[in-house]
Amino acid sequence: MDRETRIKRLRFRAWHRGVKEADLMIGGFFDAHHAGWTDAEIETFEALLEEQDVDIMAWAMGMQPVPAEYQGTIMAALKTLNYVPIAR
């Protein structure tokens, strides 16, 4: 699958998690960061999307330890939480 198709697929999966809070966190993260990802980071994000939303959110908020396979640039950026769209 070419990179553009992978990105489109990831965008859809990131924004359609099934729970609004997860959509905002994971989708917002994707929109804010995907443009600069390497192929390895895309693979990590693809794998991360296979995890349960409650786990991803707990890792991002520091409520649970991050599994070794997800430690790195993707999780470090996810933990900043500065990408979550908030209506003001």
PDB file of N, CA, C and O in Angstrom, residues 3 6-17 22-35 37-53 56-57 59-60 69-79 83:
ATOM      1  N   ARG A   3       2.105   5.225   0.573  1.00  0.00           N
ATOM      2  CA  ARG A   3       2.081   6.054   1.778  1.00  0.00           C
ATOM      3  C   ARG A   3       0.793   6.881   1.891  1.00  0.00           C
ATOM      4  O   ARG A   3       0.197   6.982   2.959  1.00  0.00           O
ATOM      5  N   ARG A   6      -2.074   4.716   2.999  1.00  0.00           N
ATOM      6  CA  ARG A   6      -1.884   4.363   4.419  1.00  0.00           C
ATOM      7  C   ARG A   6      -2.299   5.522   5.319  1.00  0.00           C
ATOM      8  O   ARG A   6      -2.973   5.318   6.327  1.00  0.00           O
ATOM      9  N   ILE A   7      -1.894   6.735   4.961  1.00  0.00           N
ATOM     10  CA  ILE A   7      -2.218   7.921   5.762  1.00  0.00           C
ATOM     11  C   ILE A   7      -3.727   8.146   5.791  1.00  0.00           C
ATOM     12  O   ILE A   7      -4.300   8.422   6.847  1.00  0.00           O
ATOM     13  N   LYS A   8      -4.385   8.022   4.661  1.00  0.00           N
ATOM     14  CA  LYS A   8      -5.845   8.183   4.617  1.00  0.00           C
ATOM     15  C   LYS A   8      -6.529   7.143   5.499  1.00  0.00           C
ATOM     16  O   LYS A   8      -7.485   7.442   6.214  1.00  0.00           O
ATOM     17  N   ARG A   9      -6.050   5.928   5.414  1.00  0.00           N
ATOM     18  CA  ARG A   9      -6.623   4.846   6.233  1.00  0.00           C
ATOM     19  C   ARG A   9      -6.402   5.117   7.720  1.00  0.00           C
ATOM     20  O   ARG A   9      -7.301   4.938   8.539  1.00  0.00           O
ATOM     21  N   LEU A  10      -5.197   5.560   8.063  1.00  0.00           N
ATOM     22  CA  LEU A  10      -4.901   5.869   9.463  1.00  0.00           C
ATOM     23  C   LEU A  10      -5.744   7.029   9.972  1.00  0.00           C
ATOM     24  O   LEU A  10      -6.198   7.014  11.115  1.00  0.00           O
ATOM     25  N   ARG A  11      -5.930   8.060   9.155  1.00  0.00           N
ATOM     26  CA  ARG A  11      -6.766   9.202   9.558  1.00  0.00           C
ATOM     27  C   ARG A  11      -8.175   8.723   9.906  1.00  0.00           C
ATOM     28  O   ARG A  11      -8.733   9.101  10.935  1.00  0.00           O
ATOM     29  N   PHE A  12      -8.737   7.890   9.048  1.00  0.00           N
ATOM     30  CA  PHE A  12     -10.088   7.379   9.314  1.00  0.00           C
ATOM     31  C   PHE A  12     -10.120   6.594  10.618  1.00  0.00           C
ATOM     32  O   PHE A  12     -10.989   6.810  11.465  1.00  0.00           O
ATOM     33  N   ARG A  13      -9.171   5.694  10.788  1.00  0.00           N
ATOM     34  CA  ARG A  13      -9.138   4.859  11.996  1.00  0.00           C
ATOM     35  C   ARG A  13      -8.890   5.683  13.249  1.00  0.00           C
ATOM     36  O   ARG A  13      -9.425   5.365  14.313  1.00  0.00           O
ATOM     37  N   ALA A  14      -8.096   6.741  13.137  1.00  0.00           N
ATOM     38  CA  ALA A  14      -7.800   7.591  14.289  1.00  0.00           C
ATOM     39  C   ALA A  14      -9.027   8.386  14.726  1.00  0.00           C
ATOM     40  O   ALA A  14      -9.224   8.625  15.926  1.00  0.00           O
ATOM     41  N   TRP A  15      -9.849   8.806  13.786  1.00  0.00           N
ATOM     42  CA  TRP A  15     -11.016   9.633  14.100  1.00  0.00           C
ATOM     43  C   TRP A  15     -12.300   8.827  14.299  1.00  0.00           C
ATOM     44  O   TRP A  15     -13.336   9.402  14.627  1.00  0.00           O
ATOM     45  N   HIS A  16     -12.266   7.538  14.111  1.00  0.00           N
ATOM     46  CA  HIS A  16     -13.475   6.702  14.257  1.00  0.00           C
ATOM     47  C   HIS A  16     -13.217   5.568  15.236  1.00  0.00           C
ATOM     48  O   HIS A  16     -13.265   4.398  14.884  1.00  0.00           O
ATOM     49  N   ARG A  17     -12.955   5.940  16.478  1.00  0.00           N
ATOM     50  CA  ARG A  17     -12.630   4.979  17.516  1.00  0.00           C
ATOM     51  C   ARG A  17     -13.883   4.412  18.188  1.00  0.00           C
ATOM     52  O   ARG A  17     -13.842   3.355  18.777  1.00  0.00           O
ATOM     53  N   ALA A  22     -11.961   9.404  22.787  1.00  0.00           N
ATOM     54  CA  ALA A  22     -10.859   8.737  22.089  1.00  0.00           C
ATOM     55  C   ALA A  22     -10.684   9.322  20.689  1.00  0.00           C
ATOM     56  O   ALA A  22      -9.550   9.506  20.223  1.00  0.00           O
ATOM     57  N   ASP A  23     -11.794   9.636  20.021  1.00  0.00           N
ATOM     58  CA  ASP A  23     -11.709  10.273  18.702  1.00  0.00           C
ATOM     59  C   ASP A  23     -10.924  11.579  18.791  1.00  0.00           C
ATOM     60  O   ASP A  23     -10.040  11.839  17.980  1.00  0.00           O
ATOM     61  N   LEU A  24     -11.260  12.395  19.787  1.00  0.00           N
ATOM     62  CA  LEU A  24     -10.597  13.692  19.936  1.00  0.00           C
ATOM     63  C   LEU A  24      -9.121  13.533  20.274  1.00  0.00           C
ATOM     64  O   LEU A  24      -8.271  14.248  19.734  1.00  0.00           O
ATOM     65  N   MET A  25      -8.805  12.603  21.158  1.00  0.00           N
ATOM     66  CA  MET A  25      -7.413  12.428  21.558  1.00  0.00           C
ATOM     67  C   MET A  25      -6.589  11.811  20.431  1.00  0.00           C
ATOM     68  O   MET A  25      -5.564  12.360  20.012  1.00  0.00           O
ATOM     69  N   ILE A  26      -7.018  10.688  19.929  1.00  0.00           N
ATOM     70  CA  ILE A  26      -6.232   9.955  18.939  1.00  0.00           C
ATOM     71  C   ILE A  26      -6.301  10.636  17.573  1.00  0.00           C
ATOM     72  O   ILE A  26      -5.284  10.782  16.892  1.00  0.00           O
ATOM     73  N   GLY A  27      -7.489  11.076  17.187  1.00  0.00           N
ATOM     74  CA  GLY A  27      -7.625  11.800  15.920  1.00  0.00           C
ATOM     75  C   GLY A  27      -6.902  13.132  15.937  1.00  0.00           C
ATOM     76  O   GLY A  27      -6.239  13.506  14.967  1.00  0.00           O
ATOM     77  N   GLY A  28      -7.041  13.860  17.045  1.00  0.00           N
ATOM     78  CA  GLY A  28      -6.343  15.140  17.172  1.00  0.00           C
ATOM     79  C   GLY A  28      -4.839  14.955  17.127  1.00  0.00           C
ATOM     80  O   GLY A  28      -4.110  15.743  16.509  1.00  0.00           O
ATOM     81  N   PHE A  29      -4.351  13.907  17.778  1.00  0.00           N
ATOM     82  CA  PHE A  29      -2.928  13.589  17.748  1.00  0.00           C
ATOM     83  C   PHE A  29      -2.479  13.301  16.321  1.00  0.00           C
ATOM     84  O   PHE A  29      -1.464  13.825  15.851  1.00  0.00           O
ATOM     85  N   PHE A  30      -3.232  12.474  15.628  1.00  0.00           N
ATOM     86  CA  PHE A  30      -2.891  12.140  14.246  1.00  0.00           C
ATOM     87  C   PHE A  30      -2.795  13.402  13.389  1.00  0.00           C
ATOM     88  O   PHE A  30      -1.806  13.609  12.684  1.00  0.00           O
ATOM     89  N   ASP A  31      -3.825  14.255  13.445  1.00  0.00           N
ATOM     90  CA  ASP A  31      -3.838  15.460  12.624  1.00  0.00           C
ATOM     91  C   ASP A  31      -2.653  16.369  12.928  1.00  0.00           C
ATOM     92  O   ASP A  31      -2.080  16.967  12.029  1.00  0.00           O
ATOM     93  N   ALA A  32      -2.284  16.467  14.197  1.00  0.00           N
ATOM     94  CA  ALA A  32      -1.205  17.364  14.591  1.00  0.00           C
ATOM     95  C   ALA A  32       0.181  16.841  14.241  1.00  0.00           C
ATOM     96  O   ALA A  32       1.101  17.640  14.051  1.00  0.00           O
ATOM     97  N   HIS A  33       0.361  15.525  14.125  1.00  0.00           N
ATOM     98  CA  HIS A  33       1.710  14.977  14.033  1.00  0.00           C
ATOM     99  C   HIS A  33       2.034  14.122  12.817  1.00  0.00           C
ATOM    100  O   HIS A  33       3.208  13.907  12.530  1.00  0.00           O
ATOM    101  N   HIS A  34       1.060  13.625  12.102  1.00  0.00           N
ATOM    102  CA  HIS A  34       1.353  12.608  11.077  1.00  0.00           C
ATOM    103  C   HIS A  34       2.232  13.094   9.931  1.00  0.00           C
ATOM    104  O   HIS A  34       2.959  12.302   9.341  1.00  0.00           O
ATOM    105  N   ALA A  35       2.196  14.353   9.611  1.00  0.00           N
ATOM    106  CA  ALA A  35       2.912  14.855   8.432  1.00  0.00           C
ATOM    107  C   ALA A  35       4.418  14.588   8.483  1.00  0.00           C
ATOM    108  O   ALA A  35       5.032  14.350   7.453  1.00  0.00           O
ATOM    109  N   TRP A  37       5.960  12.048  10.143  1.00  0.00           N
ATOM    110  CA  TRP A  37       6.309  10.693  10.551  1.00  0.00           C
ATOM    111  C   TRP A  37       7.149   9.955   9.509  1.00  0.00           C
ATOM    112  O   TRP A  37       6.924  10.059   8.312  1.00  0.00           O
ATOM    113  N   THR A  38       8.064   9.162  10.021  1.00  0.00           N
ATOM    114  CA  THR A  38       8.834   8.237   9.186  1.00  0.00           C
ATOM    115  C   THR A  38       7.979   6.994   8.942  1.00  0.00           C
ATOM    116  O   THR A  38       6.936   6.804   9.587  1.00  0.00           O
ATOM    117  N   ASP A  39       8.438   6.126   8.077  1.00  0.00           N
ATOM    118  CA  ASP A  39       7.720   4.874   7.839  1.00  0.00           C
ATOM    119  C   ASP A  39       7.649   4.040   9.119  1.00  0.00           C
ATOM    120  O   ASP A  39       6.630   3.404   9.400  1.00  0.00           O
ATOM    121  N   ALA A  40       8.721   4.051   9.904  1.00  0.00           N
ATOM    122  CA  ALA A  40       8.734   3.293  11.165  1.00  0.00           C
ATOM    123  C   ALA A  40       7.708   3.864  12.144  1.00  0.00           C
ATOM    124  O   ALA A  40       7.026   3.105  12.854  1.00  0.00           O
ATOM    125  N   GLU A  41       7.564   5.179  12.191  1.00  0.00           N
ATOM    126  CA  GLU A  41       6.580   5.794  13.087  1.00  0.00           C
ATOM    127  C   GLU A  41       5.159   5.496  12.620  1.00  0.00           C
ATOM    128  O   GLU A  41       4.268   5.267  13.438  1.00  0.00           O
ATOM    129  N   ILE A  42       4.951   5.449  11.324  1.00  0.00           N
ATOM    130  CA  ILE A  42       3.638   5.065  10.790  1.00  0.00           C
ATOM    131  C   ILE A  42       3.312   3.641  11.217  1.00  0.00           C
ATOM    132  O   ILE A  42       2.192   3.350  11.650  1.00  0.00           O
ATOM    133  N   GLU A  43       4.280   2.747  11.129  1.00  0.00           N
ATOM    134  CA  GLU A  43       4.065   1.361  11.555  1.00  0.00           C
ATOM    135  C   GLU A  43       3.739   1.286  13.042  1.00  0.00           C
ATOM    136  O   GLU A  43       2.857   0.520  13.452  1.00  0.00           O
ATOM    137  N   THR A  44       4.423   2.080  13.843  1.00  0.00           N
ATOM    138  CA  THR A  44       4.143   2.099  15.283  1.00  0.00           C
ATOM    139  C   THR A  44       2.729   2.591  15.541  1.00  0.00           C
ATOM    140  O   THR A  44       2.000   2.013  16.344  1.00  0.00           O
ATOM    141  N   PHE A  45       2.316   3.650  14.854  1.00  0.00           N
ATOM    142  CA  PHE A  45       0.966   4.183  15.042  1.00  0.00           C
ATOM    143  C   PHE A  45      -0.082   3.181  14.579  1.00  0.00           C
ATOM    144  O   PHE A  45      -1.120   3.015  15.233  1.00  0.00           O
ATOM    145  N   GLU A  46       0.178   2.497  13.479  1.00  0.00           N
ATOM    146  CA  GLU A  46      -0.747   1.457  13.005  1.00  0.00           C
ATOM    147  C   GLU A  46      -0.923   0.379  14.073  1.00  0.00           C
ATOM    148  O   GLU A  46      -2.049  -0.058  14.349  1.00  0.00           O
ATOM    149  N   ALA A  47       0.174  -0.049  14.666  1.00  0.00           N
ATOM    150  CA  ALA A  47       0.100  -1.057  15.729  1.00  0.00           C
ATOM    151  C   ALA A  47      -0.630  -0.512  16.941  1.00  0.00           C
ATOM    152  O   ALA A  47      -1.446  -1.209  17.564  1.00  0.00           O
ATOM    153  N   LEU A  48      -0.365   0.740  17.288  1.00  0.00           N
ATOM    154  CA  LEU A  48      -1.020   1.365  18.440  1.00  0.00           C
ATOM    155  C   LEU A  48      -2.535   1.389  18.271  1.00  0.00           C
ATOM    156  O   LEU A  48      -3.281   1.169  19.221  1.00  0.00           O
ATOM    157  N   LEU A  49      -2.998   1.613  17.049  1.00  0.00           N
ATOM    158  CA  LEU A  49      -4.441   1.655  16.798  1.00  0.00           C
ATOM    159  C   LEU A  49      -5.126   0.313  17.012  1.00  0.00           C
ATOM    160  O   LEU A  49      -6.353   0.255  17.116  1.00  0.00           O
ATOM    161  N   GLU A  50      -4.361  -0.753  17.086  1.00  0.00           N
ATOM    162  CA  GLU A  50      -4.928  -2.073  17.372  1.00  0.00           C
ATOM    163  C   GLU A  50      -5.210  -2.257  18.870  1.00  0.00           C
ATOM    164  O   GLU A  50      -5.918  -3.185  19.256  1.00  0.00           O
ATOM    165  N   GLU A  51      -4.667  -1.381  19.691  1.00  0.00           N
ATOM    166  CA  GLU A  51      -4.852  -1.465  21.144  1.00  0.00           C
ATOM    167  C   GLU A  51      -6.204  -0.881  21.547  1.00  0.00           C
ATOM    168  O   GLU A  51      -6.829  -0.141  20.782  1.00  0.00           O
ATOM    169  N   GLN A  52      -6.628  -1.181  22.751  1.00  0.00           N
ATOM    170  CA  GLN A  52      -7.876  -0.649  23.283  1.00  0.00           C
ATOM    171  C   GLN A  52      -7.736   0.842  23.565  1.00  0.00           C
ATOM    172  O   GLN A  52      -6.700   1.297  24.050  1.00  0.00           O
ATOM    173  N   ASP A  53      -8.787   1.593  23.285  1.00  0.00           N
ATOM    174  CA  ASP A  53      -8.756   3.037  23.513  1.00  0.00           C
ATOM    175  C   ASP A  53      -8.434   3.392  24.958  1.00  0.00           C
ATOM    176  O   ASP A  53      -7.679   4.328  25.214  1.00  0.00           O
ATOM    177  N   ILE A  56      -4.684   3.145  25.407  1.00  0.00           N
ATOM    178  CA  ILE A  56      -3.971   4.241  24.741  1.00  0.00           C
ATOM    179  C   ILE A  56      -4.114   5.524  25.560  1.00  0.00           C
ATOM    180  O   ILE A  56      -3.141   6.243  25.791  1.00  0.00           O
ATOM    181  N   MET A  57      -5.329   5.813  25.997  1.00  0.00           N
ATOM    182  CA  MET A  57      -5.576   7.031  26.762  1.00  0.00           C
ATOM    183  C   MET A  57      -4.857   6.989  28.110  1.00  0.00           C
ATOM    184  O   MET A  57      -4.301   7.993  28.550  1.00  0.00           O
ATOM    185  N   TRP A  59      -2.086   5.379  28.804  1.00  0.00           N
ATOM    186  CA  TRP A  59      -0.648   5.563  28.542  1.00  0.00           C
ATOM    187  C   TRP A  59      -0.352   7.033  28.276  1.00  0.00           C
ATOM    188  O   TRP A  59       0.625   7.572  28.784  1.00  0.00           O
ATOM    189  N   ALA A  60      -1.207   7.679  27.472  1.00  0.00           N
ATOM    190  CA  ALA A  60      -0.988   9.086  27.121  1.00  0.00           C
ATOM    191  C   ALA A  60      -1.085   9.988  28.349  1.00  0.00           C
ATOM    192  O   ALA A  60      -0.354  10.969  28.467  1.00  0.00           O
ATOM    193  N   GLU A  69       7.104  -1.753  23.503  1.00  0.00           N
ATOM    194  CA  GLU A  69       6.981  -1.641  22.050  1.00  0.00           C
ATOM    195  C   GLU A  69       6.430  -0.295  21.585  1.00  0.00           C
ATOM    196  O   GLU A  69       6.558   0.067  20.427  1.00  0.00           O
ATOM    197  N   TYR A  70       5.827   0.464  22.506  1.00  0.00           N
ATOM    198  CA  TYR A  70       5.275   1.770  22.131  1.00  0.00           C
ATOM    199  C   TYR A  70       6.084   2.941  22.678  1.00  0.00           C
ATOM    200  O   TYR A  70       5.757   4.091  22.419  1.00  0.00           O
ATOM    201  N   GLN A  71       7.134   2.672  23.416  1.00  0.00           N
ATOM    202  CA  GLN A  71       7.972   3.756  23.913  1.00  0.00           C
ATOM    203  C   GLN A  71       8.780   4.317  22.758  1.00  0.00           C
ATOM    204  O   GLN A  71       9.318   3.574  21.953  1.00  0.00           O
ATOM    205  N   GLY A  72       8.823   5.623  22.665  1.00  0.00           N
ATOM    206  CA  GLY A  72       9.553   6.271  21.573  1.00  0.00           C
ATOM    207  C   GLY A  72       8.916   7.587  21.217  1.00  0.00           C
ATOM    208  O   GLY A  72       8.171   8.179  22.000  1.00  0.00           O
ATOM    209  N   THR A  73       9.182   8.035  20.005  1.00  0.00           N
ATOM    210  CA  THR A  73       8.741   9.372  19.600  1.00  0.00           C
ATOM    211  C   THR A  73       7.222   9.516  19.523  1.00  0.00           C
ATOM    212  O   THR A  73       6.692  10.563  19.887  1.00  0.00           O
ATOM    213  N   ILE A  74       6.546   8.480  19.060  1.00  0.00           N
ATOM    214  CA  ILE A  74       5.076   8.555  18.963  1.00  0.00           C
ATOM    215  C   ILE A  74       4.472   8.733  20.348  1.00  0.00           C
ATOM    216  O   ILE A  74       3.657   9.630  20.575  1.00  0.00           O
ATOM    217  N   MET A  75       4.857   7.898  21.298  1.00  0.00           N
ATOM    218  CA  MET A  75       4.275   7.987  22.639  1.00  0.00           C
ATOM    219  C   MET A  75       4.696   9.272  23.343  1.00  0.00           C
ATOM    220  O   MET A  75       3.894   9.869  24.064  1.00  0.00           O
ATOM    221  N   ALA A  76       5.919   9.711  23.139  1.00  0.00           N
ATOM    222  CA  ALA A  76       6.365  10.965  23.759  1.00  0.00           C
ATOM    223  C   ALA A  76       5.501  12.127  23.281  1.00  0.00           C
ATOM    224  O   ALA A  76       5.078  12.969  24.078  1.00  0.00           O
ATOM    225  N   ALA A  77       5.206  12.167  21.996  1.00  0.00           N
ATOM    226  CA  ALA A  77       4.348  13.220  21.456  1.00  0.00           C
ATOM    227  C   ALA A  77       2.904  13.053  21.930  1.00  0.00           C
ATOM    228  O   ALA A  77       2.223  14.037  22.236  1.00  0.00           O
ATOM    229  N   LEU A  78       2.433  11.819  22.019  1.00  0.00           N
ATOM    230  CA  LEU A  78       1.070  11.552  22.483  1.00  0.00           C
ATOM    231  C   LEU A  78       0.887  12.024  23.924  1.00  0.00           C
ATOM    232  O   LEU A  78      -0.167  12.543  24.291  1.00  0.00           O
ATOM    233  N   LYS A  79       1.919  11.891  24.726  1.00  0.00           N
ATOM    234  CA  LYS A  79       1.845  12.273  26.139  1.00  0.00           C
ATOM    235  C   LYS A  79       1.770  13.781  26.367  1.00  0.00           C
ATOM    236  O   LYS A  79       1.393  14.216  27.444  1.00  0.00           O
ATOM    237  N   TYR A  83      -2.498  18.624  21.665  1.00  0.00           N
ATOM    238  CA  TYR A  83      -3.133  18.531  20.357  1.00  0.00           C
ATOM    239  C   TYR A  83      -4.632  18.267  20.461  1.00  0.00           C
ATOM    240  O   TYR A  83      -5.321  18.258  19.461  1.00  0.00           O
TER     241      TYR A  83
END
